[in-house]
Structure formats: structure tokens, C-alpha cells
Coordinates of C-alpha atoms and ligand atoms in Angstrom, one line a residue:
M1 CA 44.3 90.0 8.4
A2 CA 41.2 88.0 9.2
D3 CA 41.4 84.7 11.2
I4 CA 39.2 82.9 8.7
D5 CA 39.1 83.6 5.0
I6 CA 35.4 83.4 4.0
P7 CA 35.3 83.0 0.2
A8 CA 34.0 85.9 -1.9
I9 CA 31.4 85.6 -4.7
T10 CA 30.2 88.0 -7.4
L11 CA 26.6 89.0 -7.5
N12 CA 24.6 89.6 -10.8
D13 CA 25.5 93.4 -10.7
G14 CA 29.2 92.7 -10.5
T15 CA 29.6 93.5 -6.8
T16 CA 31.3 91.2 -4.3
F17 CA 29.4 89.2 -1.7
A18 CA 30.4 86.2 0.5
E19 CA 29.6 82.6 0.9
L20 CA 28.7 83.2 4.6
G21 CA 27.7 86.3 6.5
L22 CA 26.8 87.5 10.0
G23 CA 23.3 87.9 11.3
T24 CA 22.8 90.6 13.9
Y25 CA 19.2 90.4 15.1
K26 CA 19.2 91.2 18.8
L27 CA 22.8 92.5 18.8
T28 CA 22.2 95.9 20.3
G29 CA 24.0 98.4 22.5
E30 CA 27.7 98.4 23.4
E31 CA 27.7 94.6 23.7
G32 CA 26.2 94.4 20.2
I33 CA 28.9 96.7 18.8
A34 CA 31.6 94.6 20.4
A35 CA 30.0 91.3 19.1
I36 CA 29.8 92.7 15.5
E37 CA 33.3 94.0 15.6
A38 CA 34.5 90.6 16.9
G39 CA 32.8 89.1 13.9
I40 CA 34.6 91.4 11.5
R41 CA 37.9 90.5 13.1
T42 CA 37.1 86.8 12.7
G43 CA 36.6 87.4 9.0
Y44 CA 32.9 88.1 8.4
R45 CA 32.5 90.6 5.5
V46 CA 28.7 90.5 4.9
I47 CA 26.8 92.0 7.9
D48 CA 23.0 91.7 7.9
T49 CA 20.8 94.3 9.7
A50 CA 17.4 95.9 9.2
V51 CA 15.5 99.1 10.2
N52 CA 13.3 96.8 12.3
Y53 CA 16.3 95.3 14.3
G54 CA 16.9 98.7 15.8
N55 CA 20.7 98.3 15.5
E56 CA 21.8 100.0 12.3
H57 CA 23.8 102.5 14.4
E58 CA 25.5 99.6 16.2
V59 CA 26.4 97.9 12.9
G60 CA 27.8 101.2 11.4
E61 CA 29.8 101.8 14.6
A62 CA 31.3 98.3 14.6
V63 CA 32.4 98.7 11.0
R64 CA 33.9 102.2 11.7
R65 CA 35.8 100.8 14.7
A66 CA 37.1 97.8 12.6
V67 CA 38.2 100.2 9.8
A68 CA 39.8 102.6 12.3
A69 CA 41.7 99.7 13.9
G70 CA 43.0 98.6 10.4
V71 CA 41.2 95.3 10.6
V72 CA 39.4 95.8 7.3
E73 CA 38.9 98.3 4.5
R74 CA 35.5 99.9 4.3
D75 CA 35.0 98.7 0.8
D76 CA 35.6 95.1 1.7
I77 CA 32.5 95.1 3.9
V78 CA 29.0 94.6 2.6
V79 CA 26.4 96.0 5.0
T80 CA 22.8 94.9 4.2
T81 CA 19.8 96.7 5.6
K82 CA 16.1 96.3 4.8
I83 CA 13.1 98.6 4.2
P84 CA 10.3 97.8 6.7
G85 CA 6.7 97.3 5.6
R86 CA 5.6 100.6 7.0
H87 CA 8.0 102.4 4.5
H88 CA 6.6 100.8 1.4
G89 CA 5.9 103.1 -1.6
Y90 CA 8.2 105.0 -4.0
D91 CA 8.7 108.1 -1.9
E92 CA 8.6 106.2 1.4
A93 CA 11.4 103.8 0.2
I94 CA 13.6 106.8 -0.8
A95 CA 13.0 108.4 2.6
S96 CA 13.7 105.1 4.4
G97 CA 16.9 104.5 2.5
R98 CA 18.1 108.0 3.3
E99 CA 17.4 107.5 7.0
S100 CA 19.1 104.1 7.1
N101 CA 22.1 105.6 5.3
A102 CA 22.3 108.4 7.9
T103 CA 21.9 106.0 10.8
L104 CA 24.5 103.6 9.5
G105 CA 26.9 106.5 8.8
L106 CA 29.0 104.5 6.4
G107 CA 28.7 106.8 3.3
R108 CA 26.4 104.4 1.4
I109 CA 24.2 101.4 1.8
D110 CA 26.0 98.4 0.2
L111 CA 22.9 96.3 -0.2
L112 CA 19.3 97.3 0.4
L113 CA 16.5 94.8 0.6
I114 CA 12.7 94.9 0.8
H115 CA 12.2 93.1 4.2
W116 CA 8.8 91.5 3.5
P117 CA 6.6 91.9 0.3
N118 CA 3.3 92.4 2.2
P119 CA 1.1 91.5 -0.7
S120 CA -2.1 92.9 0.8
V121 CA -0.5 96.4 0.7
G122 CA 0.5 95.9 -2.9
K123 CA 3.4 98.4 -3.0
H124 CA 6.5 96.2 -3.3
L125 CA 7.0 97.2 -6.9
D126 CA 6.8 100.9 -6.1
T127 CA 9.2 100.3 -3.2
F128 CA 11.7 98.5 -5.5
K129 CA 11.5 101.5 -8.0
G130 CA 12.3 103.8 -5.1
M131 CA 15.3 101.7 -4.3
L132 CA 16.4 101.9 -8.0
A133 CA 16.3 105.7 -7.7
L134 CA 18.5 105.5 -4.7
R135 CA 20.9 103.2 -6.6
E136 CA 20.9 105.7 -9.5
E137 CA 21.9 108.4 -7.0
G138 CA 24.8 106.3 -5.6
L139 CA 23.3 106.2 -2.1
V140 CA 22.7 102.4 -2.5
R141 CA 25.1 100.1 -4.3
S142 CA 23.0 97.0 -4.8
V143 CA 19.3 96.2 -4.6
G144 CA 17.7 92.9 -3.5
V145 CA 14.7 91.5 -1.7
S146 CA 13.8 89.2 1.2
N147 CA 10.9 86.7 1.6
F148 CA 9.9 87.0 -2.1
T149 CA 8.1 84.2 -4.0
E150 CA 9.0 83.2 -7.5
A151 CA 5.9 85.1 -8.9
M152 CA 6.9 88.2 -7.0
L153 CA 10.4 88.1 -8.3
Q154 CA 9.2 87.6 -11.8
E155 CA 6.9 90.6 -11.4
L156 CA 9.8 92.9 -10.4
I157 CA 12.0 91.6 -13.2
D158 CA 9.2 92.0 -15.8
A159 CA 8.4 95.5 -14.6
T160 CA 11.9 96.9 -14.2
G161 CA 14.2 94.7 -16.2
V162 CA 16.4 94.6 -13.0
V163 CA 17.1 91.2 -11.4
P164 CA 17.4 91.6 -7.6
V165 CA 20.9 90.5 -6.5
V166 CA 19.7 88.4 -3.6
N167 CA 16.6 87.0 -2.1
Q168 CA 17.0 86.4 1.6
V169 CA 14.6 83.7 2.8
E170 CA 13.9 81.2 5.6
L171 CA 16.2 78.3 4.7
H172 CA 17.5 75.5 6.9
P173 CA 17.4 71.7 6.7
Y174 CA 13.8 71.6 7.8
F175 CA 12.9 74.0 4.9
P176 CA 15.5 73.7 2.1
Q177 CA 13.5 75.7 -0.5
G178 CA 14.4 73.5 -3.4
A179 CA 12.0 75.1 -6.0
L180 CA 12.9 78.7 -5.0
R181 CA 16.6 77.9 -5.2
A182 CA 16.1 76.5 -8.7
F183 CA 14.3 79.7 -9.8
H184 CA 17.2 81.8 -8.3
A185 CA 19.8 79.7 -10.1
E186 CA 18.0 80.2 -13.4
H187 CA 17.8 84.0 -13.0
G188 CA 21.2 84.7 -11.4
I189 CA 19.8 85.6 -8.0
R190 CA 21.9 84.7 -5.0
T191 CA 20.0 82.8 -2.3
E192 CA 20.6 84.0 1.3
S193 CA 19.5 81.8 4.2
W194 CA 17.9 83.4 7.3
S195 CA 17.7 81.5 10.5
P196 CA 20.2 79.1 8.9
L197 CA 20.6 77.1 12.2
A198 CA 16.8 77.0 12.5
R199 CA 17.4 79.3 15.4
R200 CA 18.6 76.7 17.8
T201 CA 15.7 74.3 17.6
E202 CA 16.3 70.6 18.0
L203 CA 18.0 70.7 14.6
L204 CA 21.5 70.7 16.2
T205 CA 20.7 67.6 18.2
E206 CA 19.1 65.6 15.3
P207 CA 20.8 62.2 15.2
L208 CA 21.8 62.6 11.5
I209 CA 23.5 66.0 12.2
R210 CA 25.2 64.6 15.3
D211 CA 26.4 61.5 13.4
L212 CA 27.8 63.6 10.5
A213 CA 29.5 65.9 12.9
E214 CA 31.3 62.9 14.4
A215 CA 32.1 61.5 11.0
Y216 CA 33.6 64.7 9.7
Q217 CA 35.1 65.7 13.1
V218 CA 33.4 69.0 13.1
S219 CA 30.5 70.5 15.2
P220 CA 26.8 70.1 14.4
T221 CA 26.5 73.8 13.5
Q222 CA 29.4 73.4 11.1
V223 CA 27.7 70.5 9.4
V224 CA 24.6 72.6 8.9
L225 CA 26.4 75.7 7.7
R226 CA 28.6 73.7 5.3
W227 CA 25.3 72.2 3.9
H228 CA 24.1 75.8 3.1
V229 CA 27.5 76.6 1.5
Q230 CA 27.2 73.5 -0.7
L231 CA 23.7 74.3 -1.7
G232 CA 25.0 77.6 -3.0
S233 CA 23.1 79.7 -0.4
T234 CA 24.8 82.3 1.8
P235 CA 23.9 81.6 5.5
I236 CA 23.9 84.5 7.9
P237 CA 24.2 82.8 11.4
K238 CA 23.8 85.2 14.3
S239 CA 25.9 84.7 17.3
S240 CA 26.7 87.1 20.1
D241 CA 29.7 85.1 21.1
A242 CA 33.2 85.4 19.5
D243 CA 34.0 81.7 19.8
R244 CA 30.7 80.6 18.3
Q245 CA 31.1 83.1 15.5
R246 CA 34.5 81.6 14.8
E247 CA 33.1 78.1 14.9
N248 CA 30.3 79.1 12.5
A249 CA 32.7 80.7 10.0
D250 CA 35.2 77.8 10.0
V251 CA 33.4 75.6 7.4
F252 CA 35.7 76.0 4.4
G253 CA 38.2 73.3 5.4
F254 CA 36.0 70.3 4.7
A255 CA 33.3 69.2 2.3
L256 CA 30.2 67.0 2.8
D257 CA 29.7 64.1 0.4
D258 CA 26.8 64.7 -2.0
D259 CA 24.7 61.9 -0.5
H260 CA 25.2 63.6 2.9
V261 CA 24.0 66.9 1.5
E262 CA 20.9 65.1 0.2
A263 CA 20.3 63.3 3.5
I264 CA 20.3 66.6 5.3
S265 CA 17.9 68.1 2.8
A266 CA 15.6 65.1 3.5
L267 CA 15.0 66.5 7.0
E268 CA 12.5 68.8 5.3
R269 CA 9.2 69.3 7.1
G270 CA 8.3 72.9 6.3
R271 CA 8.5 76.4 7.6
L272 CA 9.1 76.7 11.3
W273 CA 7.4 80.1 12.1
D274 CA 4.4 80.4 9.7
G275 CA 6.4 82.9 7.6
D276 CA 4.6 82.3 4.3
P277 CA 5.1 85.6 2.4
L278 CA 1.7 85.2 0.8
T279 CA 0.0 85.6 4.2
H280 CA 2.6 86.7 6.7
E281 CA 3.2 90.5 6.7
E282 CA 5.6 92.6 8.8
F283 CA 5.5 96.4 9.2
Ligands
NAP301 P1 20.1 81.6 13.6 O1 21.3 82.3 13.1 O2 19.7 80.3 12.9 O3 20.3 81.2 15.1 C1 20.8 82.1 16.1 C2 20.7 81.4 17.4 O4 21.7 80.3 17.4 C3 21.2 82.3 18.6 O5 20.4 81.9 19.7 C4 22.6 81.9 18.8 O6 22.9 82.1 20.2 C5 22.6 80.5 18.4 N1 23.9 80.0 17.9 C6 24.7 80.6 17.0 N2 25.8 79.9 16.7 C7 25.8 78.9 17.5 C8 26.7 77.8 17.8 N3 27.8 77.7 17.1 N4 26.3 76.9 18.7 C9 25.2 77.0 19.4 N5 24.3 78.0 19.2 C10 24.6 78.9 18.3 O7 18.8 82.5 13.7 P2 18.4 84.0 13.4 O8 19.2 85.0 14.3 O9 16.9 84.0 13.4 O10 18.8 84.2 11.9 C11 20.1 84.8 11.5 C12 19.9 86.2 10.9 O11 19.1 86.2 9.8 C13 19.3 87.2 11.9 O12 20.2 87.6 12.9 C14 18.9 88.2 10.9 O13 20.1 89.0 10.6 C15 18.4 87.4 9.7 N6 17.0 87.2 9.7 C16 16.3 87.8 8.6 C17 14.9 87.6 8.5 C18 14.1 88.2 7.3 O14 12.9 88.2 7.3 N7 14.8 88.6 6.3 C19 14.2 86.8 9.5 C20 14.9 86.3 10.5 C21 16.3 86.5 10.6 P3 24.2 83.1 20.6 O15 24.0 84.4 20.0 O16 24.1 83.0 22.1 O17 25.4 82.4 20.1

């Protein structure tokens, strides 16, 4: 039984996802395993990793320990991993997925994403087709993308007839991604917010966020994460600390007024780290 019941949602392929998940960037080693297992005990069911985080083993081990301890059933967890830029291409994507599956050691990959589109390489469509082959084989349950623009999503949909289940993108009050979210809503793609807390920038000390925290008797992080939930995007806050993980997940007992959601969105000022997928590439 989890401490906090994070509501489940259904993705466009019929699989279950959650309104909030756990980021794991930099959670490595035995400490990382303990932190991820603590997150599962708190109630996180969507766990985000990537080949490039170097912690797929740790994520798999945390899930195995939580399952062995009777905290959760394997099938109630959604582990997401991502194909790095250096593995783009049809055959390369298949090999990458097989390797991730072996490293995770959980029997299958629940959700596989393309980490960055890398348009100058021009292989994101072939990569996606490789992922569909892995899905066909049963090694991957769901396929999605990360850091894709509307045009790139449309290209995948037109070429394959498959709508990615999620697009995981930079999204926080400084960059609310209004146009992209509208495109997602129109096509049944779930938005997922990376760096949902703007990675501890001055966001959490913004006067508006502090005032709303006081008004709703919650913490600044809870105001921000509740804003994501009300936008209909799944935030994946990362925390190495069990108390902060609990604080971050505990956002389902209050609701922000619509005008407060809009006021938070008005903090918009643009991307924080120059991660425009048309120009930024990662390998
Ligand atoms: P984030 O979740 O916005 O912020 C994480 C930072 O906030 C950490 O320094 C954490 O420190 C701190 N923090 C967490 N909860 C807090 C709380 N309640 N109070 C105060 N500080 C708190 O940033 P992120 O890690 O960049 O993004 C989240 C996840 O998104 C990543 O872990 C990764 O899984 C994913 N991601 C994906 C992409 C992509 O290209 N697809 C890019 C970036 C990130 P402590 O750990 O000490 O609590």
C-alpha cells in the first residue's frame, strides 16, 4: 500500500500511466537505488530513466527490490527509458532497446522514447520504426518521443500511422509550451514535463509562487507541481530525498483556481537551457 495515491491515466494505446512520476537523472549507485525504491514506496509508479543517465541498472534493481518486498506489483510500474542520439537508425534502435532491456532486467521496457530528435542526423523516423519492431516483438510495451516539435510528431504519425503515447518536453512555469500542448491534446498525445521545477532556479522563490503557497497552505514546489497536473501534463520531479519526494507527490488534495493557473503560466519567459530541438542535439 503506497503512502500517496497518485492518480492513473490511460494513454492512447490503452496502457496505464500516471498524473505524476519520478525523475532519476543523477540517481546512481546504491544511494540511487535506495532513493528510487523510496519513491516507489511513497507511491510513484512512473519512473523515468535513459541510457544517457547511466542508471538503468539502478532503476531496474529498485523496482525488483520493491516488488520482492511486496510494495508493488511489477505490472503496476511504468519504467520509461530513452534511445540516445548515437543509437539512431532502424537496426541501431533495435540493438539499443535490447541492451536497455537487458540492463533494466525487468522482462520488458514499459515505455521507450527517442531522447532527442537530432534533425541534422535525420534518422528519427527510422529510429521510431525500429522501436515499433521492438513493440511488435513484445520487448517494448509503448512507444513515445521526447523533445519533438509539432512538425516532427506529424511526420512520424503520417509515416507510420502510429501516434506516440507521450512527448516528454521541457515544461515549467517559465516555459509552459501552450502551442505544443494544444497539438498534443488534439492528437491524444500525453504531455510529460521534464525539469518541472525548473531544476531549482529562482522559480521556487518567485513572489507569485510563494504567495500562492501561503494562500493554499502548501509548499512552493506543490504549487508548481499542481499547476502541471491541472495543465494535464505529467511532471517527473527528481529528488534524491524521501521527504522531498513525498512533498512532491502530495498534490492531489487541493486544486488551484483557474485564474491562479493562468497567473502561473504568465511567468513565461522561454526555454532555460537553449534546448530548442531544432538546433540542440544530444548523442
Ligand atoms: P527538476 O525535477 O525540475 O528539479 C530537480 C532539482 O530540484 C534537484 O536539485 C532536487 O534536489 C530539487 N528538488 C526536488 N524536489 C524538491 C523540493 N520539494 N524542494 C526543493 N528542491 C527540490 O529537474 P530535472 O531533474 O532536470 O528534471 C526531472 C527529470 O526529468 C530528470 O530527472 C529526468 O528524469 C528528466 N529529464 C529529461 C530530459 C529530456 O531531455 N527528456 C531532460 C532533463 C530532464 P534533491 O534531489 O536534492 O531533492
